[in-house]
């Protein structure tokens, strides 16, 4: 686990990355990786010779190391203080996980030594494979499923190699109906139909966090712009959505439909999960 000191996830004590790099976005029209992915600008990506999205390093001993760390916390009586976000700089359920099962092995360690809170964030329906482990973690876990839009044409245009809207919603529903706490991470929000989106999310999750290319990039939108997001929105005629307040309608519709307590926003929203 990596100690989390401040930063965006400032109420979490640790992050955990079973993989370094990400291959979800290979072969996209817009280069490698999700076009808005800020990780490509972090040292972990900048020090690599290959472009972000084209490489993946598996931490094959991640679960063994984690298990030892959790055992230490158990001995010290500090397991309950841990708030862990898996993962902040990769997706723990990308393709390699099908065979490598590193994330699954981490969940097995967490099952034996449950932390105060584990948030598992992914965009992949593969997480359903581990539903039995997630159920055993009960109140110690939230699953956060990234779903930036309800419009699959938008999804195809902006993140074409991401799982479909339908498959992600279906995964959320299966987890939710199994009694696992599910957060929808509309992050970053892409063009959508607010009323349809709210209807879809109401039955599929307990909580929704909305974030934007302006509030969530840590630089008031400058980082998103430097990644070419403004140009990409213009290319598809989405320019009216490229605005710091463009999330207002979706937020209001979600609050009306789901209630204020189930709808949170940006950094504060991610950090107030319990
Ligand atoms: S799936 Fe996540 S980590 Fe991978 S490129 Fe997309 S935003 Fe970045």
Short mmCIF file of C-alpha atoms and ligand atoms in Angstrom, two decimals:
data_model
loop_
_atom_site.label_atom_id
_atom_site.label_comp_id
_atom_site.label_asym_id
_atom_site.label_seq_id
_atom_site.Cartn_x
_atom_site.Cartn_y
_atom_site.Cartn_z
CA UNK A 1 0.00 0.00 0.00
CA UNK A 2 1.16 3.56 -0.62
CA UNK A 3 0.65 6.10 2.13
CA UNK A 4 -1.70 8.87 1.03
CA UNK A 5 -0.60 12.23 2.35
CA UNK A 6 -3.09 14.94 1.42
CA UNK A 7 -3.78 15.32 -2.29
CA UNK A 8 -7.12 14.69 -3.95
CA UNK A 9 -7.99 11.66 -1.78
CA UNK A 10 -7.18 13.48 1.44
CA UNK A 11 -9.32 11.39 3.82
CA UNK A 12 -7.78 8.12 2.65
CA UNK A 13 -4.77 6.70 4.47
CA UNK A 14 -3.50 4.58 1.56
CA UNK A 15 -3.89 3.80 -2.12
CA UNK A 16 -3.23 0.39 -3.61
CA UNK A 17 -2.28 -0.35 -7.22
CA UNK A 18 -2.06 -4.05 -8.16
CA UNK A 19 -0.74 -2.90 -11.55
CA UNK A 20 1.33 0.00 -12.79
CA UNK A 21 0.19 1.42 -16.11
CA UNK A 22 -3.11 0.79 -17.85
CA UNK A 23 -4.04 -0.98 -21.05
CA UNK A 24 -7.76 -0.24 -21.07
CA UNK A 25 -7.29 2.38 -23.72
CA UNK A 26 -5.12 0.57 -26.24
CA UNK A 27 -5.86 1.15 -29.91
CA UNK A 28 -8.04 4.23 -29.34
CA UNK A 29 -8.49 6.77 -32.08
CA UNK A 30 -7.09 9.48 -29.84
CA UNK A 31 -3.79 7.94 -28.89
CA UNK A 32 -3.33 5.73 -25.88
CA UNK A 33 -5.45 5.47 -22.75
CA UNK A 34 -8.57 7.41 -21.82
CA UNK A 35 -7.93 10.86 -23.30
CA UNK A 36 -8.64 12.64 -20.02
CA UNK A 37 -6.47 10.34 -17.88
CA UNK A 38 -4.27 12.57 -15.70
CA UNK A 39 -2.00 9.68 -14.75
CA UNK A 40 -0.16 10.07 -18.06
CA UNK A 41 1.22 13.37 -16.70
CA UNK A 42 2.44 11.84 -13.42
CA UNK A 43 6.02 10.63 -12.84
CA UNK A 44 4.93 6.98 -13.01
CA UNK A 45 4.08 7.53 -16.67
CA UNK A 46 6.58 10.26 -17.61
CA UNK A 47 9.59 8.12 -16.68
CA UNK A 48 8.50 5.31 -18.99
CA UNK A 49 9.86 5.25 -22.52
CA UNK A 50 6.52 3.99 -23.89
CA UNK A 51 3.34 6.01 -24.23
CA UNK A 52 0.72 5.87 -21.46
CA UNK A 53 -1.87 3.23 -22.23
CA UNK A 54 0.50 0.94 -24.14
CA UNK A 55 2.23 -0.75 -21.19
CA UNK A 56 1.38 -2.56 -17.99
CA UNK A 57 3.57 -3.83 -15.15
CA UNK A 58 1.99 -6.40 -12.88
CA UNK A 59 3.01 -6.34 -9.21
CA UNK A 60 3.06 -10.09 -8.88
CA UNK A 61 3.77 -10.09 -5.13
CA UNK A 62 1.27 -7.34 -4.29
CA UNK A 63 -1.05 -9.59 -2.28
CA UNK A 64 1.75 -11.17 -0.23
CA UNK A 65 3.14 -7.74 0.68
CA UNK A 66 -0.36 -6.45 1.44
CA UNK A 67 -1.13 -9.42 3.68
CA UNK A 68 2.00 -8.71 5.76
CA UNK A 69 1.10 -5.02 6.05
CA UNK A 70 -2.43 -5.89 7.15
CA UNK A 71 -1.11 -8.42 9.69
CA UNK A 72 1.10 -5.66 11.15
CA UNK A 73 -1.90 -3.36 11.44
CA UNK A 74 -3.88 -6.12 13.10
CA UNK A 75 -1.09 -6.64 15.67
CA UNK A 76 -1.03 -2.90 16.39
CA UNK A 77 -4.83 -2.67 16.50
CA UNK A 78 -4.90 -0.14 13.65
CA UNK A 79 -6.78 -2.06 10.94
CA UNK A 80 -9.91 -0.05 11.67
CA UNK A 81 -8.05 3.20 10.94
CA UNK A 82 -7.22 2.22 7.36
CA UNK A 83 -9.07 3.91 4.49
CA UNK A 84 -7.78 2.42 1.27
CA UNK A 85 -8.52 3.44 -2.32
CA UNK A 86 -7.84 0.71 -4.92
CA UNK A 87 -6.85 2.09 -7.35
CA UNK A 88 -6.01 5.73 -8.00
CA UNK A 89 -3.51 5.33 -10.89
CA UNK A 90 -4.66 2.23 -12.75
CA UNK A 91 -7.78 0.13 -13.14
CA UNK A 92 -7.67 -2.95 -10.90
CA UNK A 93 -9.96 -4.93 -13.23
CA UNK A 94 -8.36 -4.37 -16.64
CA UNK A 95 -7.76 -7.28 -19.02
CA UNK A 96 -4.64 -8.70 -17.38
CA UNK A 97 -6.63 -9.31 -14.20
CA UNK A 98 -8.63 -12.07 -15.93
CA UNK A 99 -5.67 -14.43 -15.67
CA UNK A 100 -3.37 -12.77 -13.14
CA UNK A 101 -5.98 -12.33 -10.38
CA UNK A 102 -3.80 -9.88 -8.43
CA UNK A 103 -6.77 -7.75 -7.43
CA UNK A 104 -8.68 -10.85 -6.43
CA UNK A 105 -5.72 -11.94 -4.25
CA UNK A 106 -5.76 -8.52 -2.57
CA UNK A 107 -9.47 -8.92 -1.82
CA UNK A 108 -8.69 -12.29 -0.24
CA UNK A 109 -6.15 -10.59 2.03
CA UNK A 110 -8.69 -7.88 2.90
CA UNK A 111 -11.29 -10.55 3.67
CA UNK A 112 -8.94 -12.03 6.29
CA UNK A 113 -7.91 -8.62 7.67
CA UNK A 114 -10.80 -6.19 6.99
CA UNK A 115 -9.73 -2.53 7.02
CA UNK A 116 -11.87 0.36 8.21
CA UNK A 117 -12.82 1.05 4.61
CA UNK A 118 -11.80 -0.22 1.18
CA UNK A 119 -13.03 1.54 -1.96
CA UNK A 120 -12.56 -0.49 -5.14
CA UNK A 121 -12.86 1.73 -8.19
CA UNK A 122 -13.13 0.30 -11.68
CA UNK A 123 -14.89 0.71 -15.00
CA UNK A 124 -14.87 -3.01 -15.69
CA UNK A 125 -17.72 -5.52 -15.36
CA UNK A 126 -15.01 -8.08 -14.57
CA UNK A 127 -15.48 -7.08 -10.92
CA UNK A 128 -18.59 -9.30 -10.90
CA UNK A 129 -16.25 -12.31 -10.88
CA UNK A 130 -15.28 -11.38 -7.30
CA UNK A 131 -18.78 -10.78 -5.99
CA UNK A 132 -18.49 -13.51 -3.33
CA UNK A 133 -15.38 -11.88 -1.84
CA UNK A 134 -16.97 -8.43 -1.95
CA UNK A 135 -20.04 -9.79 -0.13
CA UNK A 136 -17.81 -11.18 2.60
CA UNK A 137 -16.25 -7.75 3.09
CA UNK A 138 -19.72 -6.37 3.92
CA UNK A 139 -19.58 -2.90 5.53
CA UNK A 140 -15.83 -2.70 4.96
CA UNK A 141 -16.13 -2.14 1.20
CA UNK A 142 -17.64 0.18 -1.35
CA UNK A 143 -17.42 -0.55 -5.09
CA UNK A 144 -17.11 2.62 -7.15
CA UNK A 145 -17.94 2.11 -10.83
CA UNK A 146 -16.80 4.80 -13.23
CA UNK A 147 -19.62 5.76 -15.61
CA UNK A 148 -19.04 9.13 -17.24
CA UNK A 149 -22.21 9.25 -19.37
CA UNK A 150 -25.42 7.35 -20.09
CA UNK A 151 -24.95 7.88 -23.84
CA UNK A 152 -23.07 5.04 -25.49
CA UNK A 153 -22.37 7.12 -28.61
CA UNK A 154 -20.53 9.62 -26.40
CA UNK A 155 -18.69 6.74 -24.75
CA UNK A 156 -17.69 5.39 -28.18
CA UNK A 157 -16.47 8.81 -29.33
CA UNK A 158 -14.44 9.74 -26.24
CA UNK A 159 -13.34 6.43 -24.68
CA UNK A 160 -13.96 3.83 -27.41
CA UNK A 161 -12.20 0.94 -25.71
CA UNK A 162 -14.00 1.37 -22.40
CA UNK A 163 -16.74 -1.13 -21.49
CA UNK A 164 -20.18 -0.15 -22.76
CA UNK A 165 -22.60 1.90 -20.69
CA UNK A 166 -24.97 -1.07 -20.62
CA UNK A 167 -22.33 -3.49 -19.31
CA UNK A 168 -21.22 -1.13 -16.55
CA UNK A 169 -24.79 -0.39 -15.45
CA UNK A 170 -25.55 -4.08 -15.46
CA UNK A 171 -22.52 -4.77 -13.26
CA UNK A 172 -23.61 -2.03 -10.87
CA UNK A 173 -27.12 -3.49 -10.63
CA UNK A 174 -25.83 -7.01 -9.96
CA UNK A 175 -23.55 -5.75 -7.16
CA UNK A 176 -26.24 -3.47 -5.73
CA UNK A 177 -28.86 -6.23 -5.72
CA UNK A 178 -26.34 -8.52 -3.98
CA UNK A 179 -26.26 -6.05 -1.09
CA UNK A 180 -22.83 -4.61 -1.89
CA UNK A 181 -22.55 -0.86 -1.49
CA UNK A 182 -22.10 0.69 -4.94
CA UNK A 183 -21.08 4.21 -5.85
CA UNK A 184 -21.43 5.49 -9.41
CA UNK A 185 -18.48 7.73 -10.25
CA UNK A 186 -19.66 10.08 -13.00
CA UNK A 187 -16.09 11.16 -13.31
CA UNK A 188 -15.29 13.05 -15.34
CA UNK A 189 -18.83 13.84 -16.51
CA UNK A 190 -19.18 13.59 -20.29
CA UNK A 191 -22.19 14.82 -22.33
CA UNK A 192 -25.34 13.00 -21.20
CA UNK A 193 -29.11 13.08 -20.91
CA UNK A 194 -29.58 14.10 -17.24
CA UNK A 195 -33.11 12.71 -16.80
CA UNK A 196 -32.35 9.35 -18.40
CA UNK A 197 -29.02 9.15 -16.57
CA UNK A 198 -30.63 9.81 -13.18
CA UNK A 199 -33.32 7.19 -13.88
CA UNK A 200 -30.64 4.62 -14.71
CA UNK A 201 -28.51 5.35 -11.65
CA UNK A 202 -31.37 5.43 -9.14
CA UNK A 203 -31.86 1.65 -9.23
CA UNK A 204 -28.22 0.73 -9.74
CA UNK A 205 -26.33 2.27 -6.83
CA UNK A 206 -26.53 3.76 -3.34
CA UNK A 207 -24.52 6.88 -4.02
CA UNK A 208 -23.39 9.01 -6.97
CA UNK A 209 -20.31 11.20 -7.10
CA UNK A 210 -20.15 13.68 -9.96
CA UNK A 211 -16.86 15.22 -11.00
CA UNK A 212 -15.80 17.28 -13.99
CA UNK A 213 -12.86 17.99 -16.26
CA UNK A 214 -12.59 21.37 -14.48
CA UNK A 215 -13.06 20.52 -10.79
CA UNK A 216 -11.41 17.12 -10.73
CA UNK A 217 -8.19 17.75 -12.61
CA UNK A 218 -6.51 19.58 -9.73
CA UNK A 219 -5.71 22.60 -11.91
CA UNK A 220 -9.08 24.27 -12.57
CA UNK A 221 -9.34 22.61 -15.96
CA UNK A 222 -5.87 23.52 -17.23
CA UNK A 223 -4.68 19.94 -17.08
CA UNK A 224 -7.74 18.71 -19.00
CA UNK A 225 -7.16 21.37 -21.63
CA UNK A 226 -3.49 20.42 -21.94
CA UNK A 227 -4.64 16.85 -22.58
CA UNK A 228 -6.65 18.08 -25.56
CA UNK A 229 -10.10 17.64 -24.07
CA UNK A 230 -11.42 20.99 -25.30
CA UNK A 231 -10.44 20.14 -28.84
CA UNK A 232 -11.90 16.65 -28.56
CA UNK A 233 -15.25 18.02 -27.32
CA UNK A 234 -15.29 20.49 -30.22
CA UNK A 235 -14.49 17.74 -32.70
CA UNK A 236 -17.70 15.92 -31.74
CA UNK A 237 -19.89 19.03 -31.39
CA UNK A 238 -19.94 18.80 -27.59
CA UNK A 239 -18.52 22.30 -27.03
CA UNK A 240 -21.53 23.47 -24.96
CA UNK A 241 -20.59 20.74 -22.46
CA UNK A 242 -17.05 22.02 -22.09
CA UNK A 243 -17.80 24.50 -19.33
CA UNK A 244 -17.06 24.62 -15.57
CA UNK A 245 -20.78 24.70 -14.73
CA UNK A 246 -21.97 22.15 -17.29
CA UNK A 247 -22.59 19.58 -14.54
CA UNK A 248 -25.23 21.78 -12.85
CA UNK A 249 -28.26 20.28 -14.57
CA UNK A 250 -27.23 16.68 -13.97
CA UNK A 251 -26.45 17.42 -10.33
CA UNK A 252 -29.85 19.06 -9.80
CA UNK A 253 -31.73 16.25 -11.55
CA UNK A 254 -29.84 13.60 -9.57
CA UNK A 255 -30.55 15.39 -6.29
CA UNK A 256 -34.24 15.61 -7.13
CA UNK A 257 -34.48 11.97 -8.16
CA UNK A 258 -32.15 10.30 -5.63
CA UNK A 259 -32.20 12.80 -2.76
CA UNK A 260 -29.39 15.09 -1.60
CA UNK A 261 -27.83 12.52 0.72
CA UNK A 262 -27.11 10.13 -2.18
CA UNK A 263 -25.51 12.69 -4.50
CA UNK A 264 -22.11 14.22 -3.83
CA UNK A 265 -19.69 16.34 -5.80
CA UNK A 266 -16.02 16.24 -6.76
CA UNK A 267 -13.20 16.00 -4.20
CA UNK A 268 -15.42 16.39 -1.14
CA UNK A 269 -17.76 13.77 -2.53
CA UNK A 270 -15.02 11.18 -3.05
CA UNK A 271 -13.65 11.85 0.43
CA UNK A 272 -16.90 11.71 2.43
CA UNK A 273 -17.56 8.05 1.66
CA UNK A 274 -17.85 5.94 4.84
S1 LIG B 1 -8.98 3.23 -17.25
FE1 LIG B 1 -8.43 4.72 -15.64
S2 LIG B 1 -6.20 4.53 -15.36
FE2 LIG B 1 -6.74 3.54 -17.32
S3 LIG B 1 -6.42 5.14 -18.90
FE3 LIG B 1 -8.60 5.19 -18.28
S4 LIG B 1 -8.73 6.74 -16.62
FE4 LIG B 1 -6.53 6.16 -16.86
#
